[in-house]
Tab-separated table of N, CA and C in Angstrom:
chain	number	residue	atom	x	y	z
A	21	UNK	N	-68.426	-16.428	-29.499
A	21	UNK	CA	-67.081	-16.446	-29.565
A	21	UNK	C	-66.572	-16.630	-28.297
A	22	UNK	N	-66.893	-15.651	-27.280
A	22	UNK	CA	-66.417	-15.815	-25.990
A	22	UNK	C	-66.743	-17.209	-25.383
A	23	UNK	N	-67.855	-17.435	-25.462
A	23	UNK	CA	-68.335	-18.896	-24.819
A	23	UNK	C	-67.401	-20.155	-25.229
A	24	UNK	N	-67.168	-20.011	-26.553
A	24	UNK	CA	-66.345	-21.232	-27.280
A	24	UNK	C	-64.822	-21.059	-26.549
A	25	UNK	N	-64.366	-19.643	-26.524
A	25	UNK	CA	-63.166	-19.617	-25.885
A	25	UNK	C	-63.102	-19.972	-24.553
A	26	UNK	N	-63.989	-19.496	-23.619
A	26	UNK	CA	-63.977	-20.262	-22.528
A	26	UNK	C	-64.116	-21.637	-22.296
A	27	UNK	N	-64.748	-22.206	-23.219
A	27	UNK	CA	-65.115	-23.970	-23.060
A	27	UNK	C	-63.646	-24.395	-23.679
A	28	UNK	N	-63.066	-23.898	-24.388
A	28	UNK	CA	-61.741	-24.391	-24.839
A	28	UNK	C	-60.649	-24.086	-24.033
A	29	UNK	N	-60.584	-23.218	-22.997
A	29	UNK	CA	-59.406	-22.896	-22.132
A	29	UNK	C	-59.840	-23.525	-20.741
A	30	UNK	N	-61.159	-23.900	-20.426
A	30	UNK	CA	-61.218	-24.380	-19.068
A	30	UNK	C	-60.586	-25.764	-18.709
A	31	UNK	N	-60.714	-26.603	-19.705
A	31	UNK	CA	-60.084	-28.016	-19.434
A	31	UNK	C	-58.445	-27.856	-19.527
A	32	UNK	N	-57.972	-26.686	-19.992
A	32	UNK	CA	-56.579	-26.450	-20.035
A	32	UNK	C	-56.029	-25.817	-18.732
A	33	UNK	N	-57.126	-25.019	-18.216
A	33	UNK	CA	-56.836	-24.547	-16.623
A	33	UNK	C	-56.815	-25.737	-15.741
A	34	UNK	N	-57.789	-26.476	-15.801
A	34	UNK	CA	-58.052	-27.561	-14.893
A	34	UNK	C	-56.790	-28.528	-14.786
A	35	UNK	N	-56.169	-28.808	-15.780
A	35	UNK	CA	-55.153	-29.847	-16.007
A	35	UNK	C	-53.926	-29.013	-15.439
A	36	UNK	N	-53.613	-27.834	-15.878
A	36	UNK	CA	-52.657	-27.193	-15.376
A	36	UNK	C	-52.562	-27.087	-13.942
A	37	UNK	N	-53.707	-26.740	-13.163
A	37	UNK	CA	-53.828	-26.572	-11.815
A	37	UNK	C	-53.542	-28.095	-11.284
A	38	UNK	N	-54.009	-28.995	-11.861
A	38	UNK	CA	-53.754	-30.296	-11.416
A	38	UNK	C	-52.370	-30.730	-11.220
A	39	UNK	N	-51.456	-30.158	-12.326
A	39	UNK	CA	-49.980	-30.397	-12.272
A	39	UNK	C	-49.239	-29.441	-11.281
A	40	UNK	N	-49.831	-28.236	-11.273
A	40	UNK	CA	-49.340	-27.542	-10.398
A	40	UNK	C	-49.549	-27.823	-8.778
A	41	UNK	N	-50.413	-28.260	-8.550
A	41	UNK	CA	-50.620	-29.093	-6.931
A	41	UNK	C	-49.769	-30.252	-6.920
A	42	UNK	N	-49.704	-31.093	-7.924
A	42	UNK	CA	-48.779	-32.274	-7.750
A	42	UNK	C	-47.424	-31.817	-7.441
A	43	UNK	N	-46.886	-30.857	-8.035
A	43	UNK	CA	-45.490	-30.554	-8.038
A	43	UNK	C	-45.141	-29.591	-6.864
A	44	UNK	N	-46.325	-28.657	-6.213
A	44	UNK	CA	-45.880	-27.809	-5.275
A	44	UNK	C	-45.841	-28.647	-3.814
A	45	UNK	N	-44.874	-29.048	-3.375
A	45	UNK	CA	-44.907	-29.826	-2.026
A	45	UNK	C	-45.343	-28.928	-0.819
A	46	UNK	N	-44.977	-27.701	-0.927
A	46	UNK	CA	-45.205	-26.742	0.202
A	46	UNK	C	-46.622	-26.543	0.396
A	47	UNK	N	-47.465	-26.836	-0.405
A	47	UNK	CA	-48.959	-26.669	-0.400
A	47	UNK	C	-49.701	-27.683	0.269
A	48	UNK	N	-49.048	-28.625	0.689
A	48	UNK	CA	-49.556	-30.061	1.397
A	48	UNK	C	-49.199	-30.009	2.802
A	49	UNK	N	-49.848	-30.616	3.521
A	49	UNK	CA	-49.549	-31.212	4.803
A	49	UNK	C	-49.772	-32.469	4.846
A	50	UNK	N	-49.497	-33.237	6.129
A	50	UNK	CA	-49.734	-34.631	6.244
A	50	UNK	C	-50.307	-34.962	7.538
A	51	UNK	N	-51.128	-36.088	7.502
A	51	UNK	CA	-51.724	-36.642	8.864
A	51	UNK	C	-51.760	-38.082	8.865
A	52	UNK	N	-52.277	-38.477	10.016
A	52	UNK	CA	-52.547	-40.005	10.105
A	52	UNK	C	-54.021	-40.106	9.806
A	53	UNK	N	-54.298	-41.038	9.145
A	53	UNK	CA	-55.756	-41.429	8.731
A	53	UNK	C	-56.138	-42.780	9.012
A	54	UNK	N	-57.190	-42.923	9.478
A	54	UNK	CA	-57.960	-44.252	9.842
A	54	UNK	C	-58.566	-44.939	8.298
A	55	UNK	N	-58.480	-45.946	7.970
A	55	UNK	CA	-59.048	-46.532	6.801
A	55	UNK	C	-60.534	-47.150	7.568
A	56	UNK	N	-61.422	-46.540	6.701
A	56	UNK	CA	-62.888	-47.019	7.071
A	56	UNK	C	-63.226	-48.035	6.561
A	57	UNK	N	-62.942	-48.323	5.191
A	57	UNK	CA	-63.307	-49.035	4.337
A	57	UNK	C	-62.194	-49.524	3.218
A	58	UNK	N	-61.851	-50.763	2.841
A	58	UNK	CA	-61.071	-50.928	1.981
A	58	UNK	C	-61.397	-52.432	1.304
A	59	UNK	N	-61.560	-52.138	-0.010
A	59	UNK	CA	-62.036	-53.529	-0.767
A	59	UNK	C	-61.152	-53.121	-2.100
A	60	UNK	N	-61.206	-54.245	-2.966
A	60	UNK	CA	-60.868	-54.369	-4.297
A	60	UNK	C	-62.031	-54.529	-5.126
A	61	UNK	N	-62.302	-53.682	-5.990
A	61	UNK	CA	-63.366	-53.672	-6.966
A	61	UNK	C	-62.952	-54.252	-8.500
A	62	UNK	N	-63.625	-54.926	-8.862
A	62	UNK	CA	-63.513	-55.889	-10.137
A	62	UNK	C	-64.143	-55.016	-11.214
A	63	UNK	N	-63.722	-54.344	-12.076
A	63	UNK	CA	-64.525	-54.057	-13.037
A	63	UNK	C	-64.248	-54.669	-14.770
A	64	UNK	N	-65.176	-55.147	-15.278
A	64	UNK	CA	-64.941	-55.831	-16.447
A	64	UNK	C	-65.535	-55.091	-17.820
A	65	UNK	N	-64.439	-54.979	-18.479
A	65	UNK	CA	-64.851	-54.048	-19.791
A	65	UNK	C	-64.916	-55.216	-20.903
A	66	UNK	N	-65.967	-55.121	-21.730
A	66	UNK	CA	-66.199	-56.065	-22.848
A	66	UNK	C	-66.305	-57.471	-22.487
A	67	UNK	N	-66.007	-58.265	-23.145
A	67	UNK	CA	-66.215	-59.608	-22.927
A	67	UNK	C	-65.030	-60.157	-22.421
A	68	UNK	N	-65.475	-60.956	-21.122
A	68	UNK	CA	-64.452	-61.481	-20.234
A	68	UNK	C	-64.488	-63.120	-20.717
A	69	UNK	N	-63.204	-63.462	-20.688
A	69	UNK	CA	-63.081	-65.087	-21.117
A	69	UNK	C	-62.342	-65.736	-20.246
A	70	UNK	N	-62.193	-67.121	-20.200
A	70	UNK	CA	-61.315	-67.732	-19.186
A	70	UNK	C	-59.924	-67.218	-19.599
A	71	UNK	N	-59.622	-67.118	-20.626
A	71	UNK	CA	-58.147	-66.593	-20.941
A	71	UNK	C	-57.731	-65.387	-20.311
A	72	UNK	N	-58.753	-64.498	-19.928
A	72	UNK	CA	-58.382	-63.151	-19.407
A	72	UNK	C	-58.761	-63.105	-17.988
A	73	UNK	N	-58.766	-64.325	-17.383
A	73	UNK	CA	-59.226	-64.463	-15.993
A	73	UNK	C	-58.136	-63.618	-15.135
A	74	UNK	N	-56.960	-63.493	-15.450
A	74	UNK	CA	-56.079	-62.856	-14.815
A	74	UNK	C	-55.693	-61.436	-15.081
A	75	UNK	N	-56.662	-60.982	-16.042
A	75	UNK	CA	-56.605	-59.535	-16.486
A	75	UNK	C	-56.269	-58.460	-15.676
A	76	UNK	N	-55.871	-57.420	-15.812
A	76	UNK	CA	-55.887	-56.467	-14.578
A	76	UNK	C	-57.061	-55.301	-14.799
A	77	UNK	N	-57.873	-56.045	-13.979
A	77	UNK	CA	-59.143	-55.142	-13.686
A	77	UNK	C	-59.682	-54.984	-12.294
A	78	UNK	N	-58.878	-55.101	-11.321
A	78	UNK	CA	-59.100	-54.934	-9.878
A	78	UNK	C	-58.564	-53.523	-9.411
A	79	UNK	N	-59.618	-52.802	-8.943
A	79	UNK	CA	-59.228	-51.408	-8.545
A	79	UNK	C	-59.462	-51.392	-7.049
A	80	UNK	N	-58.729	-50.281	-6.390
A	80	UNK	CA	-59.031	-50.207	-4.919
A	80	UNK	C	-60.074	-49.151	-4.787
A	81	UNK	N	-61.027	-49.484	-3.748
A	81	UNK	CA	-62.060	-48.704	-3.339
A	81	UNK	C	-61.892	-48.787	-1.813
A	82	UNK	N	-61.359	-47.379	-1.556
A	82	UNK	CA	-61.174	-47.053	0.024
A	82	UNK	C	-61.740	-45.828	0.609
A	83	UNK	N	-62.019	-45.766	1.560
A	83	UNK	CA	-62.721	-44.537	2.412
A	83	UNK	C	-61.897	-44.476	3.598
A	84	UNK	N	-61.289	-43.278	3.895
A	84	UNK	CA	-60.327	-42.928	5.005
A	84	UNK	C	-60.835	-41.473	5.561
A	85	UNK	N	-60.645	-41.519	7.003
A	85	UNK	CA	-60.814	-40.225	7.770
A	85	UNK	C	-59.603	-39.832	8.487
A	86	UNK	N	-59.500	-38.487	8.503
A	86	UNK	CA	-58.294	-38.088	9.416
A	86	UNK	C	-58.784	-36.654	10.101
A	87	UNK	N	-58.104	-36.505	10.992
A	87	UNK	CA	-58.792	-34.929	11.690
A	87	UNK	C	-57.530	-33.883	11.517
A	88	UNK	N	-58.082	-32.796	11.335
A	88	UNK	CA	-56.920	-31.671	11.272
A	88	UNK	C	-57.658	-30.164	11.744
A	89	UNK	N	-56.909	-29.708	12.814
A	89	UNK	CA	-57.382	-28.685	13.395
A	89	UNK	C	-58.609	-28.790	13.846
A	90	UNK	N	-58.921	-29.783	14.715
A	90	UNK	CA	-60.194	-30.518	15.281
A	90	UNK	C	-61.186	-30.765	14.599
A	91	UNK	N	-61.168	-30.693	13.145
A	91	UNK	CA	-62.121	-31.106	12.285
A	91	UNK	C	-62.011	-32.548	11.616
A	92	UNK	N	-63.113	-33.343	11.541
A	92	UNK	CA	-62.677	-34.345	10.784
A	92	UNK	C	-63.173	-34.476	9.426
A	93	UNK	N	-62.267	-35.031	8.599
A	93	UNK	CA	-62.597	-35.198	7.153
A	93	UNK	C	-62.402	-36.679	6.623
A	94	UNK	N	-63.569	-36.917	5.687
A	94	UNK	CA	-63.606	-38.135	5.094
A	94	UNK	C	-63.226	-38.273	3.711
A	95	UNK	N	-62.785	-38.917	3.027
A	95	UNK	CA	-62.269	-38.871	1.475
A	95	UNK	C	-62.140	-40.396	1.127
A	96	UNK	N	-62.115	-40.364	-0.327
A	96	UNK	CA	-61.837	-41.871	-0.882
A	96	UNK	C	-60.851	-41.621	-2.093
A	97	UNK	N	-60.215	-40.177	-2.110
A	97	UNK	CA	-59.203	-40.055	-3.110
A	97	UNK	C	-57.837	-40.726	-2.808
A	98	UNK	N	-57.438	-41.437	-3.773
A	98	UNK	CA	-56.214	-42.172	-3.664
A	98	UNK	C	-55.082	-41.086	-3.932
A	99	UNK	N	-55.095	-40.714	-5.379
A	99	UNK	CA	-54.104	-39.919	-5.820
A	99	UNK	C	-54.524	-39.077	-6.941
A	100	UNK	N	-53.824	-38.066	-7.155
A	100	UNK	CA	-54.256	-37.005	-8.318
A	100	UNK	C	-54.119	-37.510	-9.623
A	101	UNK	N	-53.653	-38.773	-9.809
A	101	UNK	CA	-53.656	-39.084	-11.232
A	101	UNK	C	-55.022	-39.217	-11.776
A	102	UNK	N	-55.055	-39.135	-13.053
A	102	UNK	CA	-56.239	-39.201	-13.699
A	102	UNK	C	-56.779	-40.572	-13.947
A	103	UNK	N	-55.870	-41.544	-13.947
A	103	UNK	CA	-56.140	-43.008	-14.023
A	103	UNK	C	-56.036	-43.781	-12.720
A	104	UNK	N	-57.104	-44.710	-12.624
A	104	UNK	CA	-56.829	-45.428	-11.561
A	104	UNK	C	-55.932	-46.667	-11.620
A	105	UNK	N	-55.168	-47.136	-10.657
A	105	UNK	CA	-54.118	-48.044	-10.355
A	105	UNK	C	-54.774	-49.405	-10.892
A	106	UNK	N	-54.458	-50.118	-11.749
A	106	UNK	CA	-55.066	-51.558	-11.862
A	106	UNK	C	-54.259	-52.482	-11.267
A	107	UNK	N	-54.732	-53.540	-10.685
A	107	UNK	CA	-53.744	-54.649	-10.035
A	107	UNK	C	-54.133	-56.055	-10.664
A	108	UNK	N	-53.266	-56.882	-10.955
A	108	UNK	CA	-53.391	-58.222	-11.202
A	108	UNK	C	-54.015	-58.983	-10.133
A	109	UNK	N	-54.335	-60.155	-10.036
A	109	UNK	CA	-54.653	-61.343	-8.908
A	109	UNK	C	-53.427	-61.465	-8.222
A	110	UNK	N	-52.129	-61.431	-8.834
A	110	UNK	CA	-50.952	-61.626	-8.145
A	110	UNK	C	-50.591	-60.471	-7.404
A	111	UNK	N	-50.469	-59.262	-7.875
A	111	UNK	CA	-50.202	-58.067	-7.097
A	111	UNK	C	-50.961	-57.661	-5.597
A	112	UNK	N	-52.231	-58.191	-5.932
A	112	UNK	CA	-53.296	-57.867	-4.844
A	112	UNK	C	-52.771	-58.588	-3.375
A	113	UNK	N	-51.920	-59.673	-3.651
A	113	UNK	CA	-51.320	-60.186	-2.382
A	113	UNK	C	-50.097	-59.725	-2.018
A	114	UNK	N	-49.333	-59.126	-2.921
A	114	UNK	CA	-48.038	-58.796	-2.894
A	114	UNK	C	-47.664	-57.327	-2.838
A	115	UNK	N	-48.630	-56.427	-3.004
A	115	UNK	CA	-48.323	-55.199	-3.316
A	115	UNK	C	-48.185	-54.318	-1.785
A	116	UNK	N	-47.172	-53.730	-1.653
A	116	UNK	CA	-46.925	-53.048	-0.321
A	116	UNK	C	-47.691	-51.883	-0.026
A	117	UNK	N	-48.272	-51.152	-0.779
A	117	UNK	CA	-49.283	-50.267	-0.919
A	117	UNK	C	-50.593	-50.703	-0.226
A	118	UNK	N	-50.774	-51.963	-0.836
A	118	UNK	CA	-52.021	-52.567	-0.493
A	118	UNK	C	-52.113	-53.177	0.872
A	119	UNK	N	-50.901	-53.462	1.236
A	119	UNK	CA	-50.524	-53.879	2.661
A	119	UNK	C	-50.981	-52.881	3.804
A	120	UNK	N	-50.376	-51.638	3.436
A	120	UNK	CA	-50.398	-50.520	4.175
A	120	UNK	C	-52.024	-50.182	4.331
A	121	UNK	N	-52.924	-50.139	3.230
A	121	UNK	CA	-54.266	-49.972	3.151
A	121	UNK	C	-54.991	-51.247	4.373
A	122	UNK	N	-54.538	-52.219	3.902
A	122	UNK	CA	-55.088	-53.441	4.967
A	122	UNK	C	-54.806	-53.384	6.491
A	123	UNK	N	-53.754	-52.555	6.894
A	123	UNK	CA	-53.287	-52.149	8.292
A	123	UNK	C	-54.160	-51.518	9.053
A	124	UNK	N	-55.150	-50.728	8.193
A	124	UNK	CA	-56.131	-49.886	8.963
A	124	UNK	C	-55.799	-48.500	9.167
A	125	UNK	N	-54.403	-48.029	9.144
A	125	UNK	CA	-54.131	-46.654	8.937
A	125	UNK	C	-52.928	-46.473	8.115
A	126	UNK	N	-53.040	-45.095	7.691
A	126	UNK	CA	-52.160	-44.866	6.752
A	126	UNK	C	-51.664	-43.173	6.951
A	127	UNK	N	-50.397	-42.825	6.276
A	127	UNK	CA	-50.339	-41.449	6.292
A	127	UNK	C	-50.902	-40.926	4.980
A	128	UNK	N	-51.624	-39.684	5.185
A	128	UNK	CA	-52.343	-39.021	4.068
A	128	UNK	C	-51.649	-37.692	3.788
A	129	UNK	N	-52.010	-37.004	2.554
A	129	UNK	CA	-51.356	-35.710	2.252
A	129	UNK	C	-52.753	-34.777	2.118
A	130	UNK	N	-53.083	-33.762	2.332
A	130	UNK	CA	-54.032	-32.718	2.408
A	130	UNK	C	-53.601	-31.070	2.137
A	131	UNK	N	-54.435	-30.689	1.273
A	131	UNK	CA	-53.976	-29.259	0.659
A	131	UNK	C	-54.252	-28.404	2.212
A	132	UNK	N	-53.269	-27.611	2.551
A	132	UNK	CA	-53.092	-27.071	3.845
A	132	UNK	C	-54.457	-25.896	3.889
A	133	UNK	N	-54.508	-25.241	2.562
A	133	UNK	CA	-55.771	-24.161	2.682
A	133	UNK	C	-57.129	-24.860	2.563
A	134	UNK	N	-57.356	-26.120	2.039
A	134	UNK	CA	-58.362	-26.711	1.816
A	134	UNK	C	-58.167	-28.347	2.236
A	135	UNK	N	-58.411	-28.780	3.630
A	135	UNK	CA	-58.105	-30.005	4.059
A	135	UNK	C	-59.031	-31.232	3.580
A	136	UNK	N	-60.009	-30.551	3.126
A	136	UNK	CA	-61.059	-31.774	2.364
A	136	UNK	C	-60.412	-32.291	1.238
A	137	UNK	N	-59.511	-31.523	0.669
A	137	UNK	CA	-58.831	-32.111	-0.558
A	137	UNK	C	-57.544	-33.079	-0.038
A	138	UNK	N	-57.609	-34.284	0.000
A	138	UNK	CA	-56.573	-35.120	0.446
A	138	UNK	C	-56.426	-36.393	-0.449
A	139	UNK	N	-55.433	-36.827	-0.444
A	139	UNK	CA	-54.686	-38.105	-0.937
A	139	UNK	C	-53.957	-39.098	-0.307
A	140	UNK	N	-54.061	-40.408	-0.671
A	140	UNK	CA	-53.024	-41.469	-0.008
A	140	UNK	C	-51.866	-41.145	-0.579
A	141	UNK	N	-51.847	-41.243	-1.760
A	141	UNK	CA	-50.290	-41.083	-2.453
A	141	UNK	C	-50.236	-39.896	-3.232
A	142	UNK	N	-49.173	-39.116	-3.118
A	142	UNK	CA	-48.926	-37.827	-3.682
A	142	UNK	C	-47.616	-38.330	-4.508
A	143	UNK	N	-47.429	-38.276	-5.787
A	143	UNK	CA	-46.352	-38.824	-6.598
A	143	UNK	C	-46.254	-38.211	-7.592
A	144	UNK	N	-44.874	-37.345	-7.763
A	144	UNK	CA	-44.575	-36.383	-8.967
A	144	UNK	C	-45.118	-36.862	-10.313
A	145	UNK	N	-44.947	-38.278	-10.293
A	145	UNK	CA	-45.236	-39.168	-11.627
A	145	UNK	C	-46.906	-39.040	-12.222
A	146	UNK	N	-47.815	-38.537	-11.032
A	146	UNK	CA	-49.102	-38.439	-11.493
A	146	UNK	C	-49.301	-37.131	-12.388
A	147	UNK	N	-48.410	-36.444	-12.282
A	147	UNK	CA	-48.318	-35.189	-13.336
A	147	UNK	C	-48.233	-35.690	-14.888
A	148	UNK	N	-47.584	-36.802	-15.096
A	148	UNK	CA	-47.514	-37.125	-16.293
A	148	UNK	C	-48.767	-37.369	-17.321
A	149	UNK	N	-49.836	-38.073	-16.480
A	149	UNK	CA	-50.886	-38.365	-17.300
A	149	UNK	C	-51.630	-37.105	-17.546
A	150	UNK	N	-51.691	-35.850	-16.532
A	150	UNK	CA	-52.099	-34.891	-16.765
A	150	UNK	C	-51.731	-34.295	-17.838
A	151	UNK	N	-50.316	-34.029	-17.958
A	151	UNK	CA	-49.451	-33.371	-19.260
A	151	UNK	C	-49.905	-34.089	-20.288
A	152	UNK	N	-50.010	-35.288	-20.461
A	152	UNK	CA	-50.205	-36.076	-21.639
A	152	UNK	C	-51.723	-35.443	-22.250
A	153	UNK	N	-52.655	-35.540	-21.443
A	153	UNK	CA	-53.758	-35.400	-21.902
A	153	UNK	C	-53.840	-33.701	-22.111
A	154	UNK	N	-53.525	-32.938	-21.540
A	154	UNK	CA	-53.073	-31.566	-21.802
A	154	UNK	C	-52.716	-31.148	-23.125
A	155	UNK	N	-51.582	-32.140	-23.390
A	155	UNK	CA	-50.793	-31.899	-24.791
A	155	UNK	C	-51.895	-32.621	-25.815
A	156	UNK	N	-52.344	-33.644	-25.641
A	156	UNK	CA	-53.202	-34.054	-26.890
A	156	UNK	C	-54.533	-33.053	-26.939
A	157	UNK	N	-55.057	-32.612	-25.782
A	157	UNK	CA	-56.242	-31.789	-26.217
A	157	UNK	C	-55.651	-30.566	-26.967
A	158	UNK	N	-54.545	-29.890	-26.393
A	158	UNK	CA	-54.343	-28.777	-27.233
A	158	UNK	C	-53.952	-29.000	-28.542
A	159	UNK	N	-53.415	-30.269	-29.005
A	159	UNK	CA	-53.021	-30.645	-30.249
A	159	UNK	C	-54.398	-30.810	-31.143
A	160	UNK	N	-55.272	-31.206	-30.529
A	160	UNK	CA	-56.796	-31.376	-31.108
A	160	UNK	C	-57.349	-30.023	-31.286
A	161	UNK	N	-57.149	-29.216	-30.467
A	161	UNK	CA	-57.859	-27.880	-30.552
A	161	UNK	C	-57.065	-27.144	-31.591
A	162	UNK	N	-55.689	-27.131	-31.725
A	162	UNK	CA	-54.934	-26.307	-32.696
A	162	UNK	C	-55.261	-26.971	-34.054
A	163	UNK	N	-55.045	-28.134	-34.142
A	163	UNK	CA	-55.320	-28.902	-35.471
A	163	UNK	C	-56.704	-28.654	-35.911
A	164	UNK	N	-57.501	-28.561	-34.916
A	164	UNK	CA	-59.023	-28.340	-35.636
A	164	UNK	C	-59.162	-26.886	-36.053
A	165	UNK	N	-58.587	-25.889	-35.332
A	165	UNK	CA	-58.606	-24.619	-35.624
A	165	UNK	C	-57.583	-24.297	-36.887
A	166	UNK	N	-56.756	-24.889	-37.221
A	166	UNK	CA	-55.998	-24.945	-38.416
A	166	UNK	C	-56.836	-25.324	-39.625
A	167	UNK	N	-57.651	-26.483	-39.265
A	167	UNK	CA	-58.185	-27.083	-40.389
A	167	UNK	C	-59.740	-26.071	-40.561
A	168	UNK	N	-60.205	-25.509	-39.832
A	168	UNK	CA	-61.265	-24.623	-40.036
A	168	UNK	C	-60.765	-23.283	-40.765
A	169	UNK	N	-59.527	-22.994	-40.379
A	169	UNK	CA	-58.899	-21.906	-41.157
A	169	UNK	C	-58.687	-22.126	-42.453
A	170	UNK	N	-58.145	-23.317	-42.772
A	170	UNK	CA	-57.915	-23.769	-44.248
A	170	UNK	C	-59.187	-23.806	-45.137
A	171	UNK	N	-60.156	-24.546	-44.432
A	171	UNK	CA	-61.449	-24.885	-45.282
A	171	UNK	C	-62.034	-23.490	-45.413
A	172	UNK	N	-62.152	-22.372	-44.418
A	172	UNK	CA	-62.804	-21.162	-44.915
A	172	UNK	C	-62.016	-20.197	-45.548
């Protein structure tokens, strides 16, 4: 029973920590980073037809490095969002964030206590996907528990 309880609580704690990190600005420092690699990856899901040629299936693939307290860190994390941002063909040429990445330098955010955890974009809206997943998870767990109680 303890094992099942731990398994059910771990995802909740994980998502709550992610939301806490997103919302607490004083935990983060900033640094200038060099972009080591920047490309757009194309991912196809299912059958791709000519009519879906402009489908949003382009993702950022980036690798950057920064120095903090004399130590160099390398990361590929873009944000704390659970979902990768998708770009259409039109957006790839006109998105300001992609222009910053193409420039070869950007400002990053890192956790002051754990500088190896860094992101290029830190947006309070990243917590919405985490909260949505958390609420769905809690709903499923509670509903399952009620069903099991009702059946037994």
